[in-house]
mmCIF file of C-alpha atoms in Angstrom:
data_model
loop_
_atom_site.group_PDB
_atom_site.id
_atom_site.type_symbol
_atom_site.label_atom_id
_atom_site.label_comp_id
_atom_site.label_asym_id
_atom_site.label_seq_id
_atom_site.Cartn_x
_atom_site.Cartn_y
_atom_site.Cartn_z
ATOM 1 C CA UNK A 851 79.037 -89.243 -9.181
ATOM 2 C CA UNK A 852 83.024 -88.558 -8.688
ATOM 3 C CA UNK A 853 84.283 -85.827 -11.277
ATOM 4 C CA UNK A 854 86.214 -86.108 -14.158
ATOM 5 C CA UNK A 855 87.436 -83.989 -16.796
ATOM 6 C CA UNK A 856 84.809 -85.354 -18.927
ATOM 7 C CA UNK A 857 81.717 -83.694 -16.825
ATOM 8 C CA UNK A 858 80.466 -80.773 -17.808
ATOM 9 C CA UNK A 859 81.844 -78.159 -14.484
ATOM 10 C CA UNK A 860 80.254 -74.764 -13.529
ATOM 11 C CA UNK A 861 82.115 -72.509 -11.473
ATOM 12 C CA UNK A 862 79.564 -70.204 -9.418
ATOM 13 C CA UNK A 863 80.346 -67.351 -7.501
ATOM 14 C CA UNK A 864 78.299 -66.798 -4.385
ATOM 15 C CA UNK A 865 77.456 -63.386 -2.818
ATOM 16 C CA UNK A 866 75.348 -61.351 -0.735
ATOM 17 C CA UNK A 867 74.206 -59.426 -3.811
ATOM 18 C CA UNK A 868 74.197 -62.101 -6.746
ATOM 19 C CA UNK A 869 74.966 -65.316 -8.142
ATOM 20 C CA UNK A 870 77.148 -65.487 -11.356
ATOM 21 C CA UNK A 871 77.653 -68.833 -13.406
ATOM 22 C CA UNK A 872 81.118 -69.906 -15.486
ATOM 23 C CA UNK A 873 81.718 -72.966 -17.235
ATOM 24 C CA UNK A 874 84.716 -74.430 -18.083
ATOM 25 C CA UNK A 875 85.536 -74.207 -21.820
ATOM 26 C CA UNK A 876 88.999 -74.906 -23.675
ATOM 27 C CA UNK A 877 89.775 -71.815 -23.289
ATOM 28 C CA UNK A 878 89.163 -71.752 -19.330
ATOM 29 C CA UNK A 879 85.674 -70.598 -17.684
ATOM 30 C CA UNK A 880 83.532 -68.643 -19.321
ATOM 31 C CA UNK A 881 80.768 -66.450 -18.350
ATOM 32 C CA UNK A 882 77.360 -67.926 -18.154
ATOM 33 C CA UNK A 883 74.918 -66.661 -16.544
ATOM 34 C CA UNK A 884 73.883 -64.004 -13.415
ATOM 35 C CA UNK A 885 71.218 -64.180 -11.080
ATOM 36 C CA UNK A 886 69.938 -61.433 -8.737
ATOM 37 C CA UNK A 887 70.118 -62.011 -4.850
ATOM 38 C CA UNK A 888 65.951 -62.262 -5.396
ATOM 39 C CA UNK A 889 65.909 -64.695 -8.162
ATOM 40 C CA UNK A 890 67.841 -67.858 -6.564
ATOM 41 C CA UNK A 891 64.985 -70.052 -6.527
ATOM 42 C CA UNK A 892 65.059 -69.368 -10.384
ATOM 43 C CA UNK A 893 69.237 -70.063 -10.162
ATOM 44 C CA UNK A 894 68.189 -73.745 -8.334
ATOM 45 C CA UNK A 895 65.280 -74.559 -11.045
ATOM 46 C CA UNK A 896 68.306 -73.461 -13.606
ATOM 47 C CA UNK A 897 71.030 -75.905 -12.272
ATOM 48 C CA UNK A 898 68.602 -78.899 -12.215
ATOM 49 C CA UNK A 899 68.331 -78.379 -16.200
ATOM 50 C CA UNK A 900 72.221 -78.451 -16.790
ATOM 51 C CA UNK A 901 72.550 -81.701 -14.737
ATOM 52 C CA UNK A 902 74.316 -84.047 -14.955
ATOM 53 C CA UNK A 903 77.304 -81.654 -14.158
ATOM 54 C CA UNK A 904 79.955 -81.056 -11.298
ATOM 55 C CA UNK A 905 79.540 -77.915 -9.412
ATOM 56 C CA UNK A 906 82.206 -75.752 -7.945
ATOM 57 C CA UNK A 907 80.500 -73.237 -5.489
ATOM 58 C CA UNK A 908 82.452 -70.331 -4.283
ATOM 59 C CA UNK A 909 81.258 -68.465 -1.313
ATOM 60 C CA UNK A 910 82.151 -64.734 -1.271
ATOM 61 C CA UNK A 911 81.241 -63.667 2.740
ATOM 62 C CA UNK A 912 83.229 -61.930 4.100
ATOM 63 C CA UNK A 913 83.805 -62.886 7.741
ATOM 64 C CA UNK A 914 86.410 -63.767 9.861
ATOM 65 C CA UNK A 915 84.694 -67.220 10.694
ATOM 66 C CA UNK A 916 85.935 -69.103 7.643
ATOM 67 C CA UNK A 917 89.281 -68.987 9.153
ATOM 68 C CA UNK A 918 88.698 -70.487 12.679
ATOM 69 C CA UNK A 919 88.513 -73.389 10.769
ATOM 70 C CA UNK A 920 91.983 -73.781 11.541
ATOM 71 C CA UNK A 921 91.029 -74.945 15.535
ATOM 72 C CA UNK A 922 89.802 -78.093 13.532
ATOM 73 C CA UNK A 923 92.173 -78.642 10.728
ATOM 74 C CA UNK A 924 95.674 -77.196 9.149
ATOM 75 C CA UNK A 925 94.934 -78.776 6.250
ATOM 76 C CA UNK A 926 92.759 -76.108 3.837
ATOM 77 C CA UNK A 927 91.605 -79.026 1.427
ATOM 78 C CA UNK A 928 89.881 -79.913 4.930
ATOM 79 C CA UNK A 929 87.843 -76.713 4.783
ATOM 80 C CA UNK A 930 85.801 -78.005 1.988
ATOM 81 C CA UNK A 931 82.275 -79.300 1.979
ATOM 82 C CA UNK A 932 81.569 -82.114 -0.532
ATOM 83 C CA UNK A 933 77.826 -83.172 -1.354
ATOM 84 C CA UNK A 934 77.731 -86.629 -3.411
ATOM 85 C CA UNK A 935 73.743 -85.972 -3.815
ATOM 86 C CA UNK A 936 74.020 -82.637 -5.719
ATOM 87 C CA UNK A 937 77.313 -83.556 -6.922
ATOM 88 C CA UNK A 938 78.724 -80.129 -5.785
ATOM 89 C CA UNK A 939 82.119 -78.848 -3.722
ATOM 90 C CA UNK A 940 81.164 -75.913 -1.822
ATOM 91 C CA UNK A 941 84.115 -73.599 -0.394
ATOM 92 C CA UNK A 942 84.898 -69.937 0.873
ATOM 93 C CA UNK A 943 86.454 -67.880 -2.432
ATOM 94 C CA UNK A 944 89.545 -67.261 -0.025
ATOM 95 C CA UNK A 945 90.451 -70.821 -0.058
ATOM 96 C CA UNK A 946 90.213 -70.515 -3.856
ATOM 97 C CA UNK A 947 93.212 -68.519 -3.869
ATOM 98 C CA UNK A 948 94.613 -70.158 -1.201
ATOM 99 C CA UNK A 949 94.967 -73.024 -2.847
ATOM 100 C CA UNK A 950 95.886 -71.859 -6.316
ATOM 101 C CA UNK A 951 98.726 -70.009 -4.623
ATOM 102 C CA UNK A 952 99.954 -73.218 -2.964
ATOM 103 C CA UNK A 953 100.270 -74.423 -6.669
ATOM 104 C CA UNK A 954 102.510 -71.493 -7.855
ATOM 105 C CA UNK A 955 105.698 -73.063 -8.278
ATOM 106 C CA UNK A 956 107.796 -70.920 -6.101
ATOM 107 C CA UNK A 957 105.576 -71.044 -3.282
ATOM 108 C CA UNK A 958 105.159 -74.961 -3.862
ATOM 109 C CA UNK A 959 108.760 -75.604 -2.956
ATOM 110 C CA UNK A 960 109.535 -72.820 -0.689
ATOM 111 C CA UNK A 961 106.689 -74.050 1.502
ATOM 112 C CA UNK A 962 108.345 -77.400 2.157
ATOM 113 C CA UNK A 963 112.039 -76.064 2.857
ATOM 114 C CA UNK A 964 110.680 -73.803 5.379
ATOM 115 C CA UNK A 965 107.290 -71.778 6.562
ATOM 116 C CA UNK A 966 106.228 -69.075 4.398
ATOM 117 C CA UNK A 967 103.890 -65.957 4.950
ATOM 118 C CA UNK A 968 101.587 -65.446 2.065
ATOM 119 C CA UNK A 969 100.093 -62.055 1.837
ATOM 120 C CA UNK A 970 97.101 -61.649 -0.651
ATOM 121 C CA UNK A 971 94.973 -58.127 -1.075
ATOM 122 C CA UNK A 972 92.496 -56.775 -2.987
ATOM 123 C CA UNK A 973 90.354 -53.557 -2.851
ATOM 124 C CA UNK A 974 92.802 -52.553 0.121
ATOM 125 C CA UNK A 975 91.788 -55.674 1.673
ATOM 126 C CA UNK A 976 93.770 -58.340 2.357
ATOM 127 C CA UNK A 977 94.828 -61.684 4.693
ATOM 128 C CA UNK A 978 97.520 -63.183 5.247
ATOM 129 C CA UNK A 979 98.598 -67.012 6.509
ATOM 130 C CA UNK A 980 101.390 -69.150 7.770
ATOM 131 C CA UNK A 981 101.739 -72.165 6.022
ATOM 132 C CA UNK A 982 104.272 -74.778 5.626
ATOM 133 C CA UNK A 983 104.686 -78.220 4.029
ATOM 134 C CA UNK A 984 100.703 -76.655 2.345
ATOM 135 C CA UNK A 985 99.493 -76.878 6.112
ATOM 136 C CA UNK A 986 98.339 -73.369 7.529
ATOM 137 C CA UNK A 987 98.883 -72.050 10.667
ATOM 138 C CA UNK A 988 97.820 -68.636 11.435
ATOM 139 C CA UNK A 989 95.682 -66.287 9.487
ATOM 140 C CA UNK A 990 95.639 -62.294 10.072
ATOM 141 C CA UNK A 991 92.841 -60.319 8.255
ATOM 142 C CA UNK A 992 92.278 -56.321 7.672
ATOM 143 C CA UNK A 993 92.097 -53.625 5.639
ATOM 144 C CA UNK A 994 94.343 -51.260 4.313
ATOM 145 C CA UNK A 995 92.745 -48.155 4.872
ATOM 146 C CA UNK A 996 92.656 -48.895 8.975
ATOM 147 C CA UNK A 997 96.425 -49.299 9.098
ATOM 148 C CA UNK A 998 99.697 -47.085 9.051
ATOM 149 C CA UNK A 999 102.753 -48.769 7.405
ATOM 150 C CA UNK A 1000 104.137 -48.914 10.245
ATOM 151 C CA UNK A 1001 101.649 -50.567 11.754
ATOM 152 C CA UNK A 1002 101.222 -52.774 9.016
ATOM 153 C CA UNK A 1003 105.006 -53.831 9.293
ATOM 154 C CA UNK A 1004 104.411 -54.421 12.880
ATOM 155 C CA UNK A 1005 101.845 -56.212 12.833
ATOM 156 C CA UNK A 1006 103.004 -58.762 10.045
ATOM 157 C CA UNK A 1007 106.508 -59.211 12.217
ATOM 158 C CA UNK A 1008 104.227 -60.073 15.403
ATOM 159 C CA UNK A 1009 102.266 -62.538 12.955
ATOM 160 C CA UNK A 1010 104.872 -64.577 11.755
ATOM 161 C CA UNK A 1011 106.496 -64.992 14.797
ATOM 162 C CA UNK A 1012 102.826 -65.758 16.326
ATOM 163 C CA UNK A 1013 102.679 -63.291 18.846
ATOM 164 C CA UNK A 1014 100.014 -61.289 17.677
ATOM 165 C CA UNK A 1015 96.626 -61.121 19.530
ATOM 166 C CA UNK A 1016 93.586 -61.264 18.206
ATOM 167 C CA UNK A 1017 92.032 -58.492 20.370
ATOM 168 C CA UNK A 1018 94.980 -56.003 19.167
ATOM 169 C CA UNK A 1019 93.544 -56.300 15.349
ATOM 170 C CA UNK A 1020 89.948 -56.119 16.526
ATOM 171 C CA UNK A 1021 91.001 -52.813 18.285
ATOM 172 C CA UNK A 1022 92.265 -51.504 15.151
ATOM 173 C CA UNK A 1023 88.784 -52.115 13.190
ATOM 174 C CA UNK A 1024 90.513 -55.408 11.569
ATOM 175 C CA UNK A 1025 88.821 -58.598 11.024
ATOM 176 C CA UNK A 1026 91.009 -60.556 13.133
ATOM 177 C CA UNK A 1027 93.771 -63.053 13.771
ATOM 178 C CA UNK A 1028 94.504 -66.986 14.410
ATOM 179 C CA UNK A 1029 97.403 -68.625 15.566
ATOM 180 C CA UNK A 1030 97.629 -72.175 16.068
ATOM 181 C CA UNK A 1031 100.278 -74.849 16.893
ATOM 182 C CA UNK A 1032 102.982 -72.705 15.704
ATOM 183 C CA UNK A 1033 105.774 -75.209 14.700
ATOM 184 C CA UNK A 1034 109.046 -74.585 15.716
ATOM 185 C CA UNK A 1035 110.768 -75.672 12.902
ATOM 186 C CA UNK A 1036 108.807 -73.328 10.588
ATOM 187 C CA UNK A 1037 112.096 -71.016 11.758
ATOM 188 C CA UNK A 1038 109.504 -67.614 11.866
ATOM 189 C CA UNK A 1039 107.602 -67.927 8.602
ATOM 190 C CA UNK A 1040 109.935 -65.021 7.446
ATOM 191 C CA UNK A 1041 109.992 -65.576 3.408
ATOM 192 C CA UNK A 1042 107.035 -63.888 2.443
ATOM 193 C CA UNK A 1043 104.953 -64.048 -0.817
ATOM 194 C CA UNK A 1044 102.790 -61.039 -1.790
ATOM 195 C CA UNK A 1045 99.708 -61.382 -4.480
ATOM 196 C CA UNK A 1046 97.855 -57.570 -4.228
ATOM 197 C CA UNK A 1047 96.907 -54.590 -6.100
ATOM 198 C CA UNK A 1048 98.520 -52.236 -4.366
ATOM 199 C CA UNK A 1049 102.430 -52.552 -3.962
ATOM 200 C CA UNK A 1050 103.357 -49.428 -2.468
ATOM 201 C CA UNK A 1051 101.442 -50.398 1.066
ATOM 202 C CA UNK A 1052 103.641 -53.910 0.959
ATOM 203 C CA UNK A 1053 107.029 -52.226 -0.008
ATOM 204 C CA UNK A 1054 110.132 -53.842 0.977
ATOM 205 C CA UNK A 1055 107.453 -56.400 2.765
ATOM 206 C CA UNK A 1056 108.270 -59.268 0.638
ATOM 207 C CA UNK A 1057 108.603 -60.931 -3.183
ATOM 208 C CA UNK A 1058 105.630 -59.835 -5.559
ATOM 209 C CA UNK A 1059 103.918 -62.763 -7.795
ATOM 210 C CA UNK A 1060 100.883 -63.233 -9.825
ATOM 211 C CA UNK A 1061 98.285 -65.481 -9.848
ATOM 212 C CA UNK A 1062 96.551 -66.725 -12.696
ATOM 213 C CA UNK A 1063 93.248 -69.160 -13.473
ATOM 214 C CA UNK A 1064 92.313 -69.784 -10.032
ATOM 215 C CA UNK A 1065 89.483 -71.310 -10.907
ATOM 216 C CA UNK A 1066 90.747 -73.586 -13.273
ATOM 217 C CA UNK A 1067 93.395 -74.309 -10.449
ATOM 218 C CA UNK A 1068 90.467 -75.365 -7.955
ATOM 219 C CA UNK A 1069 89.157 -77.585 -10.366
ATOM 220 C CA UNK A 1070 92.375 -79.626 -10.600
ATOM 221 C CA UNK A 1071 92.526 -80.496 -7.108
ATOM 222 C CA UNK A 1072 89.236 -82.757 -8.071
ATOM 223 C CA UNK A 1073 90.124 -84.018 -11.204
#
């Protein structure tokens, strides 16, 4: 059953620890319900009740293997797993605000004149890609609290210009990095967009922006 603004849509958030439930309102989604990590079987019995709706599953793991989906694909939208049967679209939560980011309007168009780094960090963690015309290129992943600012400036310049190794960021307790099919006329992916909570570590790094209804913003890309 294709989805349609019409359909009732749940938003659920995925982790290790729990499973929390928002549907989509007027007013944007709204907080449903939340299910322990030892009560899913209750959280399945739950969503066969609320059928028919559309379901918009957001996986929160984190581990660098979501992004070596780039060997496969540039294209994010790619990255996402669609089951007709359960009528659900299953994703990582980074690709959530991947994508709503690709719909800011500054990023939007800057992305197709030339390729773009797009930083985003929270709880002194953060990633960052290479994207251009909304393709993806490279993704670099750590955390704050393992890195100097110098280091962090570093390592960003060796990123964009896709020279840095994966085995360097591993070495300095990082997630990792991804480079792939770096195109040329990208010209070094030096305008740089930065969504974090913590703006003195990207100082003088790049432009600052906010984000806003992500999940409404995944939604869209399906209606």
């Amino acid at each position: 059953m294709p989805y349609t603004r019409f359909m009732k849509a749940l938003y659920i958030e995925k982790n290790p620890q729990k499973t929390t439930v928002f549907e989509q309102e007027k007013a944007g989604f709204q907080f449903v319900k939340e299910f322990p990590a030892c009560e899913q079987k209750k959280f399945h019995e739950w969503t066969k009740q609320v059928a028919p709706a559309q379901f918009f599953i957001a996986n929160q793991e984190d581990t660098f293997n979501f992004w070596l989906k780039i060997n496969t694909s540039h294209n994010p939208l790619d990255w996402i797993e669609k089951n007709i049967q359960e009528n659900s679209i299953t994703f990582d939560y980074r690709l959530e605000l991947l994508c709503s980011a690709l719909s800011h309007p500054k990023i939007s168009e800057r992305n197709f004149q030339e390729g773009i780094t797009l930083i985003i960090e929270k709880n002194f963690h953060f990633f960052a890609v290479l994207l251009y015309k909304n393709l993806c290129y490279g993704a670099f992943e750590h955390n704050l609290t393992n890195l100097s600012p110098e280091l962090l400036k570093k390592d960003l310049e060796e990123f964009r210009f896709g020279w840095l190794p994966n085995e360097e960021v591993i070495k300095q307790k990082g997630c990792g990095c991804i480079l792939k099919n770096i195109p040329a006329e990208a010209e070094g992916f030096h305008p740089t967009f930065i969504i974090c909570e913590h703006q003195e570590y990207f100082a003088d790094t790049g432009r600052f922006i906010t984000l806003e209804n992500t999940k409404e913003n995944m939604c869209k890309l399906f209606q």
